Tab-separated table of C-alpha atoms and ligand atoms in Angstrom:
chain	number	residue	atom	x	y	z
P	2	MET	CA	109.312	101.907	125.831
P	3	ILE	CA	109.554	100.563	129.370
P	4	PRO	CA	107.360	102.396	131.921
P	5	MET	CA	107.952	102.491	135.714
P	6	VAL	CA	104.900	100.270	136.049
P	7	ASP	CA	102.717	98.632	133.374
P	8	LEU	CA	99.164	98.472	134.709
P	9	LYS	CA	97.705	97.324	131.410
P	10	VAL	CA	99.287	93.839	131.308
P	11	GLN	CA	97.889	93.076	134.759
P	12	TYR	CA	94.418	94.347	133.828
P	13	LEU	CA	94.308	92.276	130.639
P	14	LYS	CA	95.036	89.099	132.609
P	15	LEU	CA	92.117	89.778	134.980
P	16	LYS	CA	89.876	91.568	132.487
P	17	ASP	CA	87.016	89.044	132.412
P	18	GLU	CA	86.730	88.795	136.185
P	19	ILE	CA	87.065	92.547	136.778
P	20	ASP	CA	84.701	93.589	133.986
P	21	ARG	CA	82.070	91.073	135.104
P	22	GLY	CA	82.398	92.157	138.745
P	23	ILE	CA	82.024	95.830	137.862
P	24	LEU	CA	78.949	95.174	135.706
P	25	GLU	CA	77.363	93.164	138.522
P	26	ALA	CA	78.051	95.996	140.948
P	27	LEU	CA	76.424	98.446	138.539
P	28	GLU	CA	73.346	96.200	138.298
P	29	LYS	CA	73.120	95.892	142.101
P	30	THR	CA	73.439	99.681	142.602
P	31	GLN	CA	74.710	99.318	146.194
P	32	PHE	CA	77.436	101.856	145.526
P	33	ILE	CA	78.263	103.029	149.049
P	34	LEU	CA	79.568	100.432	151.553
P	35	GLY	CA	78.193	97.655	149.380
P	36	PRO	CA	78.798	93.898	149.488
P	37	ASN	CA	82.170	93.991	147.715
P	38	VAL	CA	83.588	96.428	150.272
P	39	SER	CA	82.643	94.195	153.200
P	40	ALA	CA	83.824	91.066	151.383
P	41	PHE	CA	87.151	92.714	150.544
P	42	GLU	CA	87.541	93.862	154.157
P	43	GLU	CA	87.066	90.280	155.367
P	44	GLU	CA	89.397	88.814	152.751
P	45	ALA	CA	92.100	91.417	153.422
P	46	ALA	CA	91.835	90.938	157.209
P	47	ALA	CA	92.221	87.156	156.786
P	48	TYR	CA	95.205	87.581	154.460
P	49	LEU	CA	96.928	90.096	156.713
P	50	GLY	CA	96.229	88.218	159.946
P	51	VAL	CA	94.268	90.973	161.694
P	52	LYS	CA	90.795	90.964	163.250
P	53	HIS	CA	89.603	94.072	161.420
P	54	ALA	CA	90.281	95.774	158.101
P	55	ILE	CA	88.327	98.930	157.260
P	56	GLY	CA	88.200	100.217	153.689
P	57	VAL	CA	88.697	103.982	153.340
P	58	ALA	CA	89.055	106.478	150.504
P	59	SER	CA	92.882	106.619	150.239
P	60	GLY	CA	96.138	105.728	151.928
P	61	THR	CA	96.384	109.280	153.227
P	62	ASP	CA	92.967	108.922	154.843
P	63	ALA	CA	93.959	105.521	156.233
P	64	LEU	CA	96.879	107.158	158.062
P	65	HIS	CA	94.723	110.090	159.190
P	66	LEU	CA	91.849	107.954	160.482
P	67	ALA	CA	94.248	105.506	162.156
P	68	LEU	CA	95.898	108.323	164.124
P	69	ALA	CA	92.533	109.972	164.878
P	70	ALA	CA	90.944	106.714	166.049
P	71	ALA	CA	93.929	106.093	168.313
P	72	GLY	CA	93.386	109.500	169.914
P	73	ILE	CA	96.572	111.191	168.697
P	74	LYS	CA	95.944	114.930	169.009
P	75	GLU	CA	97.326	118.428	169.326
P	76	GLY	CA	100.408	118.612	171.514
P	77	ASP	CA	101.444	115.025	170.772
P	78	GLU	CA	104.662	114.184	168.986
P	79	VAL	CA	104.825	111.356	166.460
P	80	ILE	CA	108.262	110.062	165.470
P	81	THR	CA	108.523	109.174	161.794
P	82	SER	CA	110.821	108.930	158.793
P	83	PRO	CA	111.711	111.977	156.675
P	84	PHE	CA	112.417	109.688	153.706
P	85	THR	CA	108.863	108.964	152.570
P	86	PHE	CA	105.942	110.430	150.664
P	87	ILE	CA	104.519	113.631	152.195
P	88	ALA	CA	101.252	111.887	153.186
P	89	THR	CA	102.939	110.201	156.158
P	90	ALA	CA	103.599	113.601	157.745
P	91	GLU	CA	100.403	115.233	156.465
P	92	ALA	CA	98.345	112.714	158.431
P	93	ILE	CA	100.208	113.593	161.635
P	94	ARG	CA	99.415	117.263	161.067
P	95	TYR	CA	95.753	116.576	160.223
P	96	VAL	CA	95.194	115.424	163.813
P	97	GLY	CA	97.079	118.466	165.128
P	98	ALA	CA	100.136	116.519	166.250
P	99	THR	CA	103.775	117.281	165.429
P	100	PRO	CA	105.890	115.052	163.197
P	101	VAL	CA	109.380	114.451	164.565
P	102	PHE	CA	111.722	113.364	161.797
P	103	VAL	CA	114.666	111.109	162.629
P	104	ASP	CA	117.348	109.643	160.407
P	105	ILE	CA	117.220	106.381	158.479
P	106	ASP	CA	119.317	103.251	158.190
P	107	PRO	CA	121.705	103.738	155.233
P	108	ARG	CA	121.179	100.226	153.917
P	109	THR	CA	117.410	99.759	154.108
P	110	TYR	CA	116.296	103.454	153.905
P	111	ASN	CA	113.911	102.667	156.762
P	112	ILE	CA	113.710	104.593	160.039
P	113	ASP	CA	116.681	103.921	162.342
P	114	PRO	CA	115.503	102.442	165.679
P	115	ALA	CA	118.415	104.021	167.592
P	116	ALA	CA	117.400	107.438	166.262
P	117	ILE	CA	113.822	106.837	167.435
P	118	GLU	CA	114.925	106.157	170.975
P	119	ALA	CA	117.108	109.282	171.019
P	120	ALA	CA	114.167	111.483	169.916
P	121	ILE	CA	111.679	110.433	172.616
P	122	THR	CA	110.418	113.304	174.800
P	123	PRO	CA	107.637	113.480	177.404
P	124	ARG	CA	105.288	114.514	174.550
P	125	THR	CA	106.016	111.528	172.311
P	126	ARG	CA	102.846	109.482	171.842
P	127	ALA	CA	103.448	107.346	168.785
P	128	VAL	CA	105.982	105.954	166.331
P	129	LEU	CA	105.018	105.783	162.647
P	130	PRO	CA	107.519	103.703	160.659
P	131	VAL	CA	107.152	103.419	156.881
P	132	HIS	CA	107.941	100.078	155.217
P	133	LEU	CA	109.665	101.939	152.418
P	134	PHE	CA	109.874	100.475	148.915
P	135	GLY	CA	108.282	97.267	150.251
P	136	GLN	CA	110.875	96.295	152.863
P	137	PRO	CA	109.570	96.059	156.444
P	138	ALA	CA	111.145	98.473	158.891
P	139	ASP	CA	113.092	96.881	161.773
P	140	MET	CA	109.900	95.975	163.625
P	141	GLY	CA	111.497	93.847	166.346
P	142	ALA	CA	113.580	96.783	167.554
P	143	ILE	CA	110.785	99.333	167.062
P	144	GLU	CA	108.230	97.219	168.939
P	145	ALA	CA	110.646	96.877	171.848
P	146	ILE	CA	111.136	100.669	172.004
P	147	CYS	CA	107.376	101.276	171.878
P	148	ALA	CA	106.755	98.730	174.614
P	149	LYS	CA	109.504	100.154	176.833
P	150	HIS	CA	108.253	103.746	176.526
P	151	GLY	CA	104.507	103.051	176.279
P	152	LEU	CA	104.198	104.421	172.736
P	153	LEU	CA	101.580	103.601	170.135
P	154	LEU	CA	102.930	101.854	167.027
P	155	VAL	CA	101.221	102.698	163.724
P	156	GLU	CA	102.585	101.257	160.457
P	157	ASP	CA	102.594	103.043	157.104
P	158	CYS	CA	102.092	100.031	154.828
P	159	ALA	CA	101.315	101.999	151.663
P	160	GLN	CA	104.199	100.263	149.867
P	161	SER	CA	104.212	96.915	151.646
P	162	PHE	CA	101.040	94.885	151.055
P	163	GLY	CA	102.054	91.262	151.621
P	164	ALA	CA	105.483	92.015	153.062
P	165	ALA	CA	106.216	90.133	156.268
P	166	ALA	CA	108.545	90.859	159.162
P	167	ALA	CA	109.599	87.815	161.194
P	168	GLY	CA	106.604	85.882	159.869
P	169	ARG	CA	104.034	88.593	160.621
P	170	MET	CA	102.427	90.636	157.871
P	171	THR	CA	103.107	94.346	157.884
P	172	GLY	CA	99.942	96.005	159.130
P	173	SER	CA	99.447	93.319	161.777
P	174	ILE	CA	102.425	94.204	163.979
P	175	GLY	CA	101.584	97.661	165.339
P	176	ALA	CA	98.319	98.687	166.980
P	177	LEU	CA	97.204	99.973	163.582
P	178	GLY	CA	98.292	99.695	159.950
P	179	ALA	CA	97.482	101.971	157.014
P	180	PHE	CA	97.513	100.786	153.383
P	181	SER	CA	97.143	102.630	150.079
P	182	PHE	CA	95.612	101.216	146.908
P	183	PHE	CA	96.744	104.061	144.658
P	184	PRO	CA	96.935	102.463	141.173
P	185	SER	CA	100.728	102.106	141.083
P	186	LYS	CA	101.046	100.553	144.568
P	187	ASN	CA	101.952	96.877	144.729
P	188	LEU	CA	98.266	96.194	145.444
P	189	GLY	CA	96.515	98.940	143.515
P	190	CYS	CA	92.960	99.699	142.420
P	191	TYR	CA	91.839	101.878	139.503
P	192	GLY	CA	91.398	105.108	141.399
P	193	ASP	CA	91.980	105.985	145.061
P	194	GLY	CA	91.512	103.579	147.938
P	195	GLY	CA	92.973	102.693	151.318
P	196	LEU	CA	92.640	100.359	154.293
P	197	VAL	CA	93.090	100.591	158.052
P	198	THR	CA	93.985	97.408	159.915
P	199	THR	CA	93.783	96.676	163.626
P	200	SER	CA	93.020	93.794	165.935
P	201	CYS	CA	91.399	96.054	168.529
P	202	SER	CA	87.602	95.974	168.135
P	203	GLU	CA	87.057	99.377	169.789
P	204	THR	CA	89.582	101.101	167.547
P	205	ALA	CA	88.096	99.400	164.470
P	206	GLU	CA	84.656	100.660	165.482
P	207	MET	CA	86.054	104.191	165.801
P	208	VAL	CA	87.633	104.033	162.316
P	209	LYS	CA	84.276	102.871	160.894
P	210	VAL	CA	82.480	105.755	162.593
P	211	LEU	CA	85.086	108.296	161.450
P	212	ARG	CA	85.003	107.178	157.796
P	213	ASN	CA	81.230	107.581	157.708
P	214	HIS	CA	80.499	111.094	159.030
P	215	GLY	CA	80.885	110.133	162.666
P	216	SER	CA	77.837	107.926	162.476
P	217	LYS	CA	77.142	104.365	163.556
P	218	VAL	CA	73.390	104.587	163.166
P	219	ARG	CA	72.186	106.619	160.185
P	220	TYR	CA	71.574	110.302	160.984
P	221	HIS	CA	72.942	109.880	164.527
P	222	HIS	CA	76.360	111.548	164.785
P	223	SER	CA	78.499	110.995	167.853
P	224	VAL	CA	81.701	112.713	166.655
P	225	ILE	CA	82.799	114.909	163.751
P	226	GLY	CA	83.779	112.387	161.113
P	227	TYR	CA	84.681	112.367	157.455
P	228	ASN	CA	83.437	111.111	154.124
P	229	SER	CA	86.098	108.495	153.528
P	230	ARG	CA	84.733	105.177	152.333
P	231	LEU	CA	86.336	102.658	150.009
P	232	ASP	CA	84.391	102.671	146.757
P	233	GLU	CA	82.348	99.565	145.833
P	234	ILE	CA	83.784	99.442	142.306
P	235	GLN	CA	87.353	99.737	143.588
P	236	ALA	CA	86.565	96.882	146.004
P	237	VAL	CA	85.630	94.663	143.027
P	238	ILE	CA	89.059	95.316	141.489
P	239	LEU	CA	90.873	94.775	144.783
P	240	ARG	CA	89.111	91.447	145.403
P	241	ALA	CA	90.236	90.192	141.992
P	242	LYS	CA	93.825	91.306	142.563
P	243	LEU	CA	94.136	90.207	146.210
P	244	LYS	CA	93.943	86.561	145.086
P	245	HIS	CA	97.160	87.086	143.131
P	246	ILE	CA	99.125	89.322	145.509
P	247	ASP	CA	101.664	86.652	146.499
P	248	GLU	CA	102.330	85.889	142.846
P	249	TYR	CA	102.699	89.630	142.109
P	250	ASN	CA	105.131	90.111	144.979
P	251	GLN	CA	107.132	87.058	143.892
P	252	GLY	CA	107.284	88.530	140.392
P	253	ARG	CA	108.677	91.768	141.824
P	254	ARG	CA	111.297	89.850	143.803
P	255	ARG	CA	112.309	87.918	140.689
P	256	VAL	CA	112.816	91.180	138.755
P	257	ALA	CA	114.699	92.814	141.651
P	258	HIS	CA	117.057	89.894	142.099
P	259	LEU	CA	117.831	89.838	138.391
P	260	TYR	CA	118.587	93.586	138.451
P	261	SER	CA	120.902	93.164	141.439
P	262	GLU	CA	122.695	90.224	139.838
P	263	LEU	CA	123.212	92.083	136.560
P	264	LEU	CA	124.273	95.343	138.250
P	265	ALA	CA	126.888	93.677	140.474
P	266	GLY	CA	130.354	95.097	139.939
P	267	THR	CA	129.139	98.389	138.427
P	268	GLY	CA	129.741	100.449	141.559
P	269	ILE	CA	125.995	100.994	141.931
P	270	VAL	CA	124.639	100.278	145.419
P	271	THR	CA	121.813	97.800	144.841
P	272	PRO	CA	118.998	97.318	147.397
P	273	PHE	CA	119.937	95.565	150.623
P	274	GLU	CA	117.654	92.920	152.119
P	275	ASP	CA	118.107	92.867	155.873
P	276	GLY	CA	116.872	89.271	156.138
P	277	LYS	CA	114.537	90.189	159.014
P	278	GLY	CA	111.535	90.293	156.734
P	279	VAL	CA	110.380	89.758	153.177
P	280	HIS	CA	110.989	92.692	150.828
P	281	VAL	CA	108.217	92.933	148.206
P	282	TYR	CA	109.977	95.557	146.055
P	283	HIS	CA	107.240	98.087	145.562
P	284	GLN	CA	110.232	100.001	144.155
P	285	TYR	CA	113.697	98.947	143.061
P	286	THR	CA	115.818	101.795	144.422
P	287	LEU	CA	119.585	102.081	144.090
P	288	LEU	CA	122.274	104.595	145.052
P	289	THR	CA	124.726	106.053	142.555
P	290	ASP	CA	126.982	109.093	142.163
P	291	ARG	CA	126.122	109.106	138.453
P	292	ARG	CA	122.356	109.586	138.770
P	293	ASP	CA	122.011	112.347	136.171
P	294	ASP	CA	124.033	110.435	133.554
P	295	ILE	CA	122.080	107.230	134.125
P	296	MET	CA	118.667	108.881	134.064
P	297	LYS	CA	119.536	110.812	130.904
P	298	ALA	CA	120.656	107.639	129.122
P	299	LEU	CA	117.509	105.767	130.214
P	300	THR	CA	115.254	108.587	129.028
P	301	GLY	CA	117.089	108.588	125.694
P	302	ALA	CA	116.414	104.872	125.338
P	303	GLY	CA	112.683	105.229	126.129
P	304	ILE	CA	113.046	103.739	129.612
P	305	ALA	CA	111.384	105.428	132.573
P	306	SER	CA	113.144	106.078	135.880
P	307	ALA	CA	112.231	108.178	138.920
P	308	ILE	CA	113.592	109.672	142.121
P	309	TYR	CA	111.821	108.538	145.291
P	310	TYR	CA	112.330	110.924	147.050
P	311	PRO	CA	114.337	113.943	145.890
P	312	ILE	CA	113.567	116.191	148.897
P	313	PRO	CA	113.351	114.753	152.416
P	314	LEU	CA	110.348	115.941	154.398
P	315	HIS	CA	112.344	118.073	156.864
P	316	LYS	CA	113.626	120.048	153.828
P	317	GLN	CA	110.186	120.627	152.295
P	318	ASP	CA	108.960	124.251	152.216
P	319	VAL	CA	105.947	123.324	154.338
P	320	PHE	CA	108.219	122.167	157.191
P	321	ALA	CA	111.116	124.576	156.528
P	322	VAL	CA	110.385	126.898	159.450
P	323	GLN	CA	109.759	124.142	161.976
P	324	PHE	CA	112.859	122.166	161.009
P	325	ALA	CA	115.258	124.958	160.006
P	326	GLY	CA	118.764	123.825	160.883
P	327	LEU	CA	117.860	120.141	161.236
P	328	THR	CA	120.386	117.947	159.455
P	329	LEU	CA	119.753	114.249	158.874
P	330	PRO	CA	122.863	113.187	156.954
P	331	VAL	CA	121.897	109.633	155.976
P	332	THR	CA	118.539	110.761	154.607
P	333	GLU	CA	120.061	113.716	152.771
P	334	ASP	CA	122.709	111.503	151.185
P	335	ALA	CA	120.078	108.994	150.056
P	336	ALA	CA	117.905	111.754	148.585
P	337	ALA	CA	120.899	113.089	146.648
P	338	ARG	CA	121.938	109.748	145.158
P	339	CYS	CA	118.864	107.494	144.954
P	340	MET	CA	116.933	106.517	141.870
P	341	SER	CA	114.353	103.875	141.065
P	342	LEU	CA	114.123	101.624	138.018
P	343	PRO	CA	111.008	100.211	136.340
P	344	ILE	CA	109.565	97.256	138.243
P	345	PHE	CA	106.282	95.365	137.959
P	346	PRO	CA	105.423	91.683	138.375
P	347	GLU	CA	105.038	90.958	134.676
P	348	MET	CA	108.322	92.623	133.652
P	349	THR	CA	110.275	90.229	131.408
P	350	GLU	CA	113.884	89.166	131.721
P	351	GLU	CA	114.473	90.792	128.346
P	352	GLN	CA	113.175	94.131	129.630
P	353	VAL	CA	115.370	93.940	132.741
P	354	ARG	CA	118.423	93.149	130.584
P	355	GLU	CA	117.587	96.080	128.329
P	356	VAL	CA	117.460	98.515	131.286
P	357	VAL	CA	120.733	97.206	132.687
P	358	GLY	CA	122.369	97.327	129.233
P	359	VAL	CA	121.586	101.031	128.908
P	360	ILE	CA	122.886	101.724	132.446
P	361	LYS	CA	126.117	99.850	131.770
P	362	SER	CA	126.804	101.696	128.544
P	363	ALA	CA	126.057	105.036	130.262
P	364	LEU	CA	128.635	104.200	132.934
Q	17	LIG	C1	101.259	106.364	148.485
Q	17	LIG	C2	101.671	106.606	149.872
Q	17	LIG	C3	100.814	107.184	150.821
Q	17	LIG	C4	99.488	107.812	150.454
Q	17	LIG	O1	98.600	107.000	149.802
Q	17	LIG	P1	97.424	107.621	148.885
Q	17	LIG	O2	96.560	106.442	148.629
Q	17	LIG	O3	98.069	108.148	147.648
Q	17	LIG	O4	96.742	108.680	149.662
Q	17	LIG	C5	101.237	107.271	152.126
Q	17	LIG	N1	102.455	106.827	152.499
Q	17	LIG	C6	103.315	106.301	151.615
Q	17	LIG	C7	104.647	105.822	152.101
Q	17	LIG	C8	102.971	106.173	150.275
Q	17	LIG	O5	103.835	105.649	149.410
């Protein structure tokens, strides 16, 4: 059996440190905004090269609070990718704004900068690129568009912890970044967790107020906020794993490069690295006309595979009325032909060869 991601091998390697840290946290009983949360926030900010990192309850909340803190509101349009997890667009709607979906680059699956520029209207306030599957979006081009049109740049970094674009970490390029620590993410905790990054002190202060019931001083509430704090026990786990994130990402790259080497010549379109940044392979996603055959053969051999994402956001029921008639051909083609293979840092060469062997015999 080869799963999409094996969380157990990673836990066993860090078991002593994590177990000890959790027990200490239990003894201390500072469960809400305790010392591990603030330590993790400082360590993550230093790693990512930002002034402030604020731990929140999930990646979805990180996106929501980032947009809210930046003042995105009803009537505003936010340009984003339709080829992503629903949370990217949910967050835009939570603040009352309208997501505007534009097509993607066929090679990287990331939002197409030319399509962004074409979609700008007088109501456009922000651009929300997703660093999909761990590859940074084309940030040089996107930053230039945002600067030219005075738009806020917010990064969805849920799949890109430790990925860099032109030497800058994702999450440190836009005005704000939003990370997810959902267990299967390339930096994951053992429950839900998220992080907002920014180098603007005022915005950071606003995120802190929003995550804690709109309160800076206890029982004094300046705005309507939320209950969205990173958990102390999750922070223990994240601190242990953050020390190894570069090694984890290198492990993912090793697996991905072996897949691509072994799949060469099969007709499968293997992931493209645009060379503008470092791809950390949160997912290894390929394109094929034989998706059903391949997935069936893998399932038969006890090997997991998945489709990220089968239905683009503009085709989801929840957006069907708003986007009826909208066609985004590159996205729709990718959704029809993409599939992802198992990938995790500790995956062995033998496991990769086994997956590829099954694919080759299916073809
Ligand atoms: C996982 C994910 C999110 C949401 O993160 P949660 O922690 O599950 O709320 C948002 N955007 C993208 C691109 C994701 O992959």
